[in-house]
Short mmCIF file of C-alpha atoms in Angstrom, two decimals:
data_model
loop_
_atom_site.label_atom_id
_atom_site.label_comp_id
_atom_site.label_asym_id
_atom_site.label_seq_id
_atom_site.Cartn_x
_atom_site.Cartn_y
_atom_site.Cartn_z
CA UNK A 1 83.52 113.91 190.40
CA UNK A 2 84.13 115.72 193.43
CA UNK A 3 85.48 113.20 196.34
CA UNK A 4 82.29 113.02 199.12
CA UNK A 5 83.25 112.78 202.90
CA UNK A 6 80.08 111.08 205.32
CA UNK A 7 80.49 110.83 208.75
CA UNK A 8 78.03 107.78 209.82
CA UNK A 9 77.78 106.76 213.11
CA UNK A 10 77.68 102.79 212.43
CA UNK A 11 76.94 99.76 215.12
CA UNK A 12 79.07 99.10 217.14
CA UNK A 13 80.80 95.53 216.50
CA UNK A 14 79.66 93.75 220.01
CA UNK A 15 81.57 90.53 219.12
CA UNK A 16 84.83 92.53 218.87
CA UNK A 17 84.19 94.25 221.86
CA UNK A 18 83.85 90.83 223.83
CA UNK A 19 86.59 89.36 222.68
CA UNK A 20 89.15 92.44 223.12
CA UNK A 21 87.27 92.15 227.14
CA UNK A 22 88.18 88.39 227.15
CA UNK A 23 91.49 89.14 225.89
CA UNK A 24 92.02 91.75 228.87
CA UNK A 25 90.99 89.66 231.44
CA UNK A 26 93.12 86.80 230.16
CA UNK A 27 96.18 89.00 230.25
CA UNK A 28 95.23 90.21 233.76
CA UNK A 29 94.56 86.74 235.15
CA UNK A 30 98.24 85.59 233.71
CA UNK A 31 100.20 88.40 235.41
CA UNK A 32 98.32 87.41 238.67
CA UNK A 33 99.25 84.05 238.83
CA UNK A 34 102.56 84.26 236.52
CA UNK A 35 103.78 86.81 239.28
CA UNK A 36 103.44 85.15 242.47
CA UNK A 37 104.44 81.49 240.66
CA UNK A 38 107.48 83.43 239.71
CA UNK A 39 108.52 84.81 242.98
CA UNK A 40 107.73 81.10 244.41
CA UNK A 41 110.14 79.52 242.35
CA UNK A 42 113.19 82.11 242.54
CA UNK A 43 112.58 81.26 246.68
CA UNK A 44 112.61 77.78 246.08
CA UNK A 45 115.28 77.95 243.92
CA UNK A 46 117.24 80.36 246.09
CA UNK A 47 116.70 77.54 249.14
CA UNK A 48 117.91 74.54 246.93
CA UNK A 49 121.19 76.83 246.36
CA UNK A 50 121.77 77.67 249.79
CA UNK A 51 121.21 73.67 250.87
CA UNK A 52 123.65 73.03 248.35
CA UNK A 53 125.94 75.47 249.47
CA UNK A 54 125.33 74.10 252.81
CA UNK A 55 126.03 70.73 252.83
CA UNK A 56 128.36 69.21 255.48
CA UNK A 57 131.33 67.25 253.99
CA UNK A 58 132.21 63.96 254.77
CA UNK A 59 134.60 62.74 257.56
CA UNK A 60 136.59 59.84 259.00
CA UNK A 61 136.37 58.04 255.37
CA UNK A 62 137.63 54.62 255.39
CA UNK A 63 138.18 51.63 253.40
CA UNK A 64 137.52 48.45 254.60
CA UNK A 65 136.66 44.51 253.74
CA UNK A 66 139.24 44.79 250.73
CA UNK A 67 138.68 41.31 248.71
CA UNK A 68 139.74 40.27 245.26
CA UNK A 69 135.88 41.43 243.80
CA UNK A 70 134.89 43.84 246.56
CA UNK A 71 135.15 46.81 249.26
CA UNK A 72 133.42 49.12 251.71
CA UNK A 73 133.57 52.56 251.58
CA UNK A 74 132.20 54.39 255.43
CA UNK A 75 132.37 58.03 255.90
CA UNK A 76 130.26 60.33 258.27
CA UNK A 77 128.59 63.77 258.53
CA UNK A 78 128.03 66.01 260.75
CA UNK A 79 124.81 67.95 261.35
CA UNK A 80 121.52 66.95 260.03
CA UNK A 81 121.13 63.49 258.29
CA UNK A 82 122.15 63.42 254.21
CA UNK A 83 121.95 61.44 251.55
CA UNK A 84 125.17 60.25 249.82
CA UNK A 85 126.20 58.01 247.11
CA UNK A 86 129.46 56.65 245.43
CA UNK A 87 130.94 57.47 242.07
CA UNK A 88 133.90 54.95 241.64
CA UNK A 89 136.08 53.44 238.23
CA UNK A 90 139.52 52.53 237.53
CA UNK A 91 141.97 55.11 236.96
CA UNK A 92 140.33 56.87 233.66
CA UNK A 93 137.43 54.85 233.24
CA UNK A 94 133.64 55.02 233.49
CA UNK A 95 132.29 56.04 236.71
CA UNK A 96 129.66 53.95 238.25
CA UNK A 97 127.54 54.92 241.11
CA UNK A 98 126.50 53.85 244.41
CA UNK A 99 123.41 54.87 244.60
CA UNK A 100 122.18 53.65 248.13
CA UNK A 101 123.65 52.85 251.36
CA UNK A 102 123.82 49.37 252.76
CA UNK A 103 121.07 50.07 255.07
CA UNK A 104 118.56 51.73 252.36
CA UNK A 105 115.42 50.23 251.62
CA UNK A 106 113.96 52.97 249.11
CA UNK A 107 116.76 55.00 248.65
CA UNK A 108 115.01 58.22 250.51
CA UNK A 109 116.77 57.25 253.73
CA UNK A 110 119.28 59.46 255.12
CA UNK A 111 122.36 59.22 257.11
CA UNK A 112 124.91 60.72 259.54
CA UNK A 113 127.28 57.11 259.19
CA UNK A 114 127.50 56.04 255.30
CA UNK A 115 128.21 52.71 254.55
CA UNK A 116 128.28 51.58 251.13
CA UNK A 117 129.53 48.47 249.60
CA UNK A 118 131.10 48.16 245.91
CA UNK A 119 130.27 45.13 244.21
CA UNK A 120 131.77 42.94 241.23
CA UNK A 121 135.22 44.83 241.21
CA UNK A 122 138.49 43.23 239.22
CA UNK A 123 140.85 41.64 241.61
CA UNK A 124 144.27 43.12 241.83
CA UNK A 125 142.73 46.30 240.31
CA UNK A 126 143.03 50.23 241.52
CA UNK A 127 139.79 51.98 241.97
CA UNK A 128 139.53 55.79 242.52
CA UNK A 129 136.04 57.00 244.32
CA UNK A 130 134.07 60.11 245.09
CA UNK A 131 131.83 60.54 247.45
CA UNK A 132 128.79 63.05 246.41
CA UNK A 133 126.57 65.03 248.53
CA UNK A 134 123.89 67.14 247.18
CA UNK A 135 125.74 68.73 244.48
CA UNK A 136 128.73 68.77 246.15
CA UNK A 137 131.58 66.03 245.41
CA UNK A 138 134.78 64.90 247.63
CA UNK A 139 137.47 65.38 247.43
CA UNK A 140 137.99 68.79 246.31
CA UNK A 141 140.07 71.73 247.18
CA UNK A 142 138.90 71.62 250.76
CA UNK A 143 138.30 68.25 251.86
CA UNK A 144 141.12 65.91 251.21
CA UNK A 145 141.32 62.47 251.90
CA UNK A 146 142.74 59.26 250.22
CA UNK A 147 140.26 58.19 247.73
CA UNK A 148 142.25 55.13 246.17
CA UNK A 149 142.30 51.50 247.08
CA UNK A 150 143.13 48.16 245.31
CA UNK A 151 141.60 44.95 245.59
CA UNK A 152 143.57 41.90 246.11
CA UNK A 153 144.52 38.80 243.72
CA UNK A 154 141.88 35.97 243.73
CA UNK A 155 141.81 33.86 246.22
CA UNK A 156 142.81 30.26 245.85
CA UNK A 157 141.99 28.69 249.24
CA UNK A 158 139.17 29.27 251.85
CA UNK A 159 140.90 31.14 255.21
CA UNK A 160 140.66 29.87 258.23
CA UNK A 161 137.64 31.86 260.32
CA UNK A 162 138.84 33.87 262.72
CA UNK A 163 135.60 35.12 265.06
CA UNK A 164 135.74 38.27 266.97
CA UNK A 165 132.75 38.95 269.02
CA UNK A 166 132.26 41.46 271.64
CA UNK A 167 129.28 44.56 272.69
CA UNK A 168 129.14 48.20 272.49
CA UNK A 169 127.48 49.61 275.81
CA UNK A 170 127.08 53.07 277.02
CA UNK A 171 124.88 54.85 274.34
CA UNK A 172 120.72 55.43 274.46
CA UNK A 173 120.63 54.26 270.09
CA UNK A 174 123.17 52.29 268.18
CA UNK A 175 121.96 54.11 265.09
CA UNK A 176 124.92 55.12 262.53
CA UNK A 177 126.64 53.05 264.64
CA UNK A 178 129.94 50.70 263.14
CA UNK A 179 132.81 48.81 264.16
CA UNK A 180 136.44 48.63 263.10
CA UNK A 181 138.88 46.10 263.69
CA UNK A 182 142.34 45.08 262.68
CA UNK A 183 145.24 42.96 263.87
CA UNK A 184 148.68 44.51 264.62
CA UNK A 185 151.85 42.82 265.95
CA UNK A 186 153.15 46.74 267.47
CA UNK A 187 154.43 47.90 264.10
CA UNK A 188 152.42 46.77 261.03
CA UNK A 189 148.51 46.59 261.29
CA UNK A 190 146.32 44.65 258.93
CA UNK A 191 143.72 45.44 256.81
CA UNK A 192 140.58 46.93 258.05
CA UNK A 193 137.41 44.60 258.83
CA UNK A 194 134.26 46.48 259.38
CA UNK A 195 130.10 45.99 260.12
CA UNK A 196 127.40 47.95 261.24
CA UNK A 197 126.27 47.81 264.63
CA UNK A 198 122.11 46.63 264.79
CA UNK A 199 119.93 49.91 266.03
CA UNK A 200 118.55 47.99 269.06
CA UNK A 201 121.77 46.30 270.05
CA UNK A 202 125.46 47.09 270.59
CA UNK A 203 126.20 43.54 269.68
CA UNK A 204 128.81 42.75 267.09
CA UNK A 205 130.44 39.89 265.37
CA UNK A 206 133.47 39.86 262.76
CA UNK A 207 135.55 37.56 260.87
CA UNK A 208 139.59 38.66 260.78
CA UNK A 209 140.15 35.50 259.04
CA UNK A 210 140.46 37.57 255.64
CA UNK A 211 142.94 40.37 257.46
CA UNK A 212 145.80 40.79 254.90
CA UNK A 213 148.93 42.54 254.76
CA UNK A 214 148.80 45.75 252.20
CA UNK A 215 150.66 43.31 249.98
CA UNK A 216 148.01 40.76 250.10
CA UNK A 217 149.34 38.73 252.07
CA UNK A 218 147.36 36.93 255.39
CA UNK A 219 148.19 39.02 258.54
CA UNK A 220 150.13 37.32 261.21
CA UNK A 221 149.70 39.44 263.94
CA UNK A 222 149.74 39.62 268.53
CA UNK A 223 146.87 41.81 269.36
CA UNK A 224 142.96 42.60 268.12
CA UNK A 225 142.31 46.49 267.77
CA UNK A 226 138.21 46.61 267.80
CA UNK A 227 137.25 50.31 267.61
CA UNK A 228 133.44 51.42 267.68
CA UNK A 229 132.08 55.05 266.72
CA UNK A 230 128.54 56.21 266.61
CA UNK A 231 127.69 59.43 264.86
CA UNK A 232 126.78 62.45 266.67
CA UNK A 233 127.29 60.37 270.05
CA UNK A 234 130.75 59.28 270.75
CA UNK A 235 133.42 56.46 270.55
CA UNK A 236 135.34 53.98 272.13
CA UNK A 237 137.78 51.02 271.82
CA UNK A 238 139.36 47.79 272.96
CA UNK A 239 141.88 45.22 272.79
CA UNK A 240 142.78 41.56 273.31
CA UNK A 241 145.46 39.02 272.03
CA UNK A 242 144.97 37.69 268.88
CA UNK A 243 142.95 34.21 268.75
CA UNK A 244 140.52 35.57 271.87
CA UNK A 245 136.78 35.23 270.48
CA UNK A 246 135.41 38.02 272.98
CA UNK A 247 136.42 41.06 273.33
CA UNK A 248 136.23 43.30 276.45
CA UNK A 249 133.20 45.54 276.52
CA UNK A 250 133.54 48.90 274.55
CA UNK A 251 132.17 52.03 276.63
CA UNK A 252 131.33 54.93 274.32
CA UNK A 253 132.31 57.97 275.20
CA UNK A 254 132.00 61.88 273.96
CA UNK A 255 135.94 61.35 272.47
CA UNK A 256 136.99 63.26 269.70
CA UNK A 257 139.55 60.52 268.59
CA UNK A 258 138.83 59.11 265.41
CA UNK A 259 139.58 55.58 264.40
CA UNK A 260 143.00 55.68 262.22
CA UNK A 261 143.69 51.74 260.56
CA UNK A 262 147.72 53.09 260.64
CA UNK A 263 147.61 53.41 264.36
CA UNK A 264 148.90 50.99 266.66
CA UNK A 265 147.89 53.15 270.07
CA UNK A 266 144.71 54.26 270.79
CA UNK A 267 143.62 56.59 274.10
CA UNK A 268 139.76 56.89 272.39
CA UNK A 269 138.83 54.66 276.03
CA UNK A 270 141.58 55.32 278.72
CA UNK A 271 139.12 53.24 281.68
CA UNK A 272 140.30 50.21 279.24
CA UNK A 273 143.30 48.41 279.93
CA UNK A 274 145.11 45.01 278.49
CA UNK A 275 146.11 42.43 281.27
CA UNK A 276 149.14 40.80 280.57
CA UNK A 277 148.96 36.92 281.14
CA UNK A 278 151.85 36.35 284.16
CA UNK A 279 154.51 34.04 282.60
CA UNK A 280 154.75 30.64 284.69
CA UNK A 281 158.39 30.27 286.85
CA UNK A 282 160.35 27.36 285.06
CA UNK A 283 160.71 24.50 287.57
CA UNK A 284 164.34 23.30 287.43
CA UNK A 285 165.21 20.45 285.45
CA UNK A 286 167.10 17.68 287.47
CA UNK A 287 170.89 16.49 286.06
CA UNK A 288 170.09 12.84 284.24
CA UNK A 289 171.94 10.16 285.71
CA UNK A 290 174.57 9.07 282.65
CA UNK A 291 174.23 5.90 280.73
CA UNK A 292 176.70 3.96 278.62
CA UNK A 293 175.07 2.56 275.69
CA UNK A 294 176.46 0.26 272.59
CA UNK A 295 176.44 1.92 269.35
CA UNK A 296 173.73 0.28 267.08
CA UNK A 297 173.97 -0.85 263.50
CA UNK A 298 173.22 1.68 260.99
CA UNK A 299 170.46 1.70 259.68
CA UNK A 300 170.08 2.28 255.21
CA UNK A 301 168.55 5.39 254.49
CA UNK A 302 165.36 4.95 252.42
CA UNK A 303 165.11 6.25 249.03
CA UNK A 304 162.95 9.12 249.29
CA UNK A 305 160.10 9.25 246.62
CA UNK A 306 158.64 12.50 245.29
CA UNK A 307 155.13 13.12 244.59
CA UNK A 308 154.27 15.58 242.34
CA UNK A 309 151.79 18.14 243.21
CA UNK A 310 148.63 18.29 241.09
CA UNK A 311 148.18 21.40 239.61
CA UNK A 312 145.07 23.13 240.21
CA UNK A 313 143.11 24.67 237.74
CA UNK A 314 141.56 28.37 239.09
CA UNK A 315 138.10 28.63 237.15
CA UNK A 316 137.49 32.49 236.22
CA UNK A 317 134.81 33.90 238.08
CA UNK A 318 131.87 36.11 236.62
CA UNK A 319 132.34 39.75 237.14
CA UNK A 320 130.56 42.65 235.50
CA UNK A 321 132.74 45.90 235.32
CA UNK A 322 130.63 48.98 234.67
CA UNK A 323 127.66 48.34 236.30
CA UNK A 324 126.40 48.09 240.29
CA UNK A 325 123.54 48.49 242.40
CA UNK A 326 121.69 51.82 241.61
CA UNK A 327 123.37 51.88 237.82
CA UNK A 328 121.62 53.71 235.42
CA UNK A 329 121.14 51.77 231.47
CA UNK A 330 121.03 53.64 228.93
CA UNK A 331 119.34 51.68 225.86
CA UNK A 332 121.45 50.53 222.96
CA UNK A 333 124.51 51.05 226.02
CA UNK A 334 127.29 47.98 226.51
CA UNK A 335 128.02 46.18 229.52
CA UNK A 336 131.39 44.86 230.16
CA UNK A 337 132.55 42.28 232.10
CA UNK A 338 135.26 39.10 232.74
CA UNK A 339 134.15 34.90 232.99
CA UNK A 340 135.48 32.11 232.07
CA UNK A 341 136.83 31.81 228.27
CA UNK A 342 134.62 30.30 226.10
CA UNK A 343 131.46 30.22 228.49
CA UNK A 344 128.35 31.61 227.21
CA UNK A 345 127.14 34.71 229.45
CA UNK A 346 123.23 35.41 229.75
CA UNK A 347 121.61 38.85 230.54
CA UNK A 348 117.95 38.95 231.65
CA UNK A 349 116.38 42.29 232.53
CA UNK A 350 112.83 41.33 234.55
CA UNK A 351 113.26 37.88 234.00
CA UNK A 352 113.38 38.30 230.43
CA UNK A 353 116.42 37.46 227.98
CA UNK A 354 117.79 40.42 226.74
CA UNK A 355 121.20 39.53 225.15
CA UNK A 356 123.82 36.42 225.18
CA UNK A 357 127.49 36.17 224.35
CA UNK A 358 130.56 34.38 224.84
CA UNK A 359 133.41 35.20 226.94
CA UNK A 360 136.68 35.54 224.74
CA UNK A 361 140.22 33.64 225.25
CA UNK A 362 141.20 36.72 227.13
CA UNK A 363 138.30 36.00 230.01
CA UNK A 364 136.47 39.35 229.05
CA UNK A 365 133.06 39.71 227.71
CA UNK A 366 130.30 42.50 226.53
CA UNK A 367 126.64 42.52 225.70
CA UNK A 368 124.67 45.48 224.09
CA UNK A 369 121.46 46.81 225.94
CA UNK A 370 118.63 46.86 223.11
CA UNK A 371 117.00 49.88 222.45
CA UNK A 372 113.52 48.61 222.76
CA UNK A 373 114.10 48.02 226.51
CA UNK A 374 111.05 50.17 228.87
CA UNK A 375 112.47 52.85 231.04
CA UNK A 376 112.23 52.45 234.95
CA UNK A 377 113.19 50.65 237.58
CA UNK A 378 114.43 47.28 236.75
CA UNK A 379 116.26 43.89 238.17
CA UNK A 380 119.33 42.65 235.74
CA UNK A 381 120.48 39.32 236.27
CA UNK A 382 123.84 38.28 234.53
CA UNK A 383 124.16 34.50 234.15
CA UNK A 384 127.44 32.06 233.50
CA UNK A 385 126.91 28.26 233.98
CA UNK A 386 125.43 28.27 237.56
CA UNK A 387 127.25 31.69 238.41
CA UNK A 388 124.38 34.97 238.66
CA UNK A 389 125.19 38.14 239.49
CA UNK A 390 121.77 40.58 240.41
CA UNK A 391 121.29 44.54 240.22
CA UNK A 392 118.73 46.30 241.14
CA UNK A 393 119.21 49.20 238.06
CA UNK A 394 117.60 52.17 236.29
CA UNK A 395 116.45 52.09 232.41
CA UNK A 396 116.69 55.64 231.09
CA UNK A 397 114.41 56.51 229.15
CA UNK A 398 116.48 59.46 227.08
CA UNK A 399 118.01 56.95 224.59
CA UNK A 400 121.41 58.63 225.16
CA UNK A 401 120.37 62.22 224.38
CA UNK A 402 122.86 64.54 226.07
CA UNK A 403 121.28 66.46 229.29
CA UNK A 404 120.21 69.84 227.58
CA UNK A 405 118.58 68.05 224.67
CA UNK A 406 114.99 68.76 224.37
CA UNK A 407 112.61 65.92 223.83
CA UNK A 408 109.75 65.58 220.99
CA UNK A 409 106.57 66.03 223.01
CA UNK A 410 108.30 69.55 224.35
CA UNK A 411 109.18 71.30 221.40
CA UNK A 412 105.41 69.48 219.76
CA UNK A 413 103.90 71.57 223.26
CA UNK A 414 106.55 74.91 222.76
CA UNK A 415 104.85 74.67 218.74
CA UNK A 416 101.26 74.59 219.52
CA UNK A 417 101.46 77.83 222.44
CA UNK A 418 102.93 79.87 219.55
CA UNK A 419 100.56 78.51 216.96
CA UNK A 420 97.96 79.61 219.67
CA UNK A 421 99.33 82.79 220.25
CA UNK A 422 99.60 83.35 216.42
CA UNK A 423 95.71 82.91 215.66
CA UNK A 424 94.76 85.09 218.80
CA UNK A 425 96.92 87.77 217.88
CA UNK A 426 95.53 88.02 214.18
CA UNK A 427 92.28 87.75 215.21
CA UNK A 428 92.80 90.56 217.59
CA UNK A 429 94.32 92.53 214.72
CA UNK A 430 91.76 91.72 212.09
CA UNK A 431 89.00 92.96 214.84
CA UNK A 432 90.95 95.79 215.94
CA UNK A 433 89.63 98.16 213.52
CA UNK A 434 86.11 98.06 214.50
CA UNK A 435 86.49 98.46 217.55
CA UNK A 436 85.04 101.85 218.64
CA UNK A 437 81.56 103.89 218.68
CA UNK A 438 82.15 105.87 215.40
CA UNK A 439 84.38 105.65 212.34
CA UNK A 440 85.23 107.77 209.44
CA UNK A 441 84.81 106.16 206.07
CA UNK A 442 86.19 108.38 202.80
CA UNK A 443 84.08 107.60 199.51
CA UNK A 444 85.59 107.99 196.38
#
């Protein structure tokens, strides 16, 4: 039977035409939105990279207030105020990070003078630190400074207070102001003590009773040097004999001299002079009249009684080695520390007990963070007997996954988008052969 060919004018599939129009409109709208968003995203990325490249490096990096369990790191940055943090650890150890400046209330404040306290350090231990500003870390190839310090041995006695008070004048504002002080004997200097200036006042008060030599002994000096610095404003200094409680006023001037705790001579404020105390002329002593006395009978020497020195037992203080203010904790991780042997250490998150452990005979302890903790800002309290330490921390919600890992919900979203795209594409393929006004059908 021969093949017959018919040409038929079939009706138009209006439903397919509508789907085609909707699909075309969707593509146009998507392109119209995607292109501007891509341009904006690229510009923001370039701006962020540009800001990172222009990050000001730290200057005048000073380690002060070193004790057996803490230290303070301060430094300045020029230009606009910035945020900065400190990473620190024992050599080769896991780094902790001090996210917040001592003055910060919510962590968003920016400064030109940066002041970070590092608590809960181990005694007689060397630490190294890195300053983080934006995406840059210091020291690096272009910016060098000494980034190590060593804590002192545990104190066995309370030092005698040695207060030093004074006033900084000549500035309209004392924000980003700091005062450093040390003792000197003309040859050597003590460790540095520092304090921040109140924003509305130049008054300061320091205690140099714990000033030590680099080897850790209490330092005996004959002069006290106090140096004041206000970021983007100026500097000044004053000095007085050791033992004076009230220092001469420090006048701030636009000096370029930076504080150097190793120096014994300062010229930041040439108007300051030290007045020497006049020495009284000694009165001549009269020649005594010779008196002849009889030789007394020798007295028997009493037997010396030796009193044994009582042994003082030093209790090991509670310390946490790998957590500081602002640290990020990962559920399932481990918290390390030291304490009194055989004492119980208890840990609390937001007033709820999460773990307890017993200090080993070697004075160390460790506790595991439960994997069921909720993510977010939290308060960690560590207790041992009547001692307690409190930290403001962040519980991570990544469950210790690497930064490049994709979470499950993101995979679900991506899979759903692919499914939707597949459905639309299949629908388009099935309906594409009916689009048009005419078709040719071959009938066998």
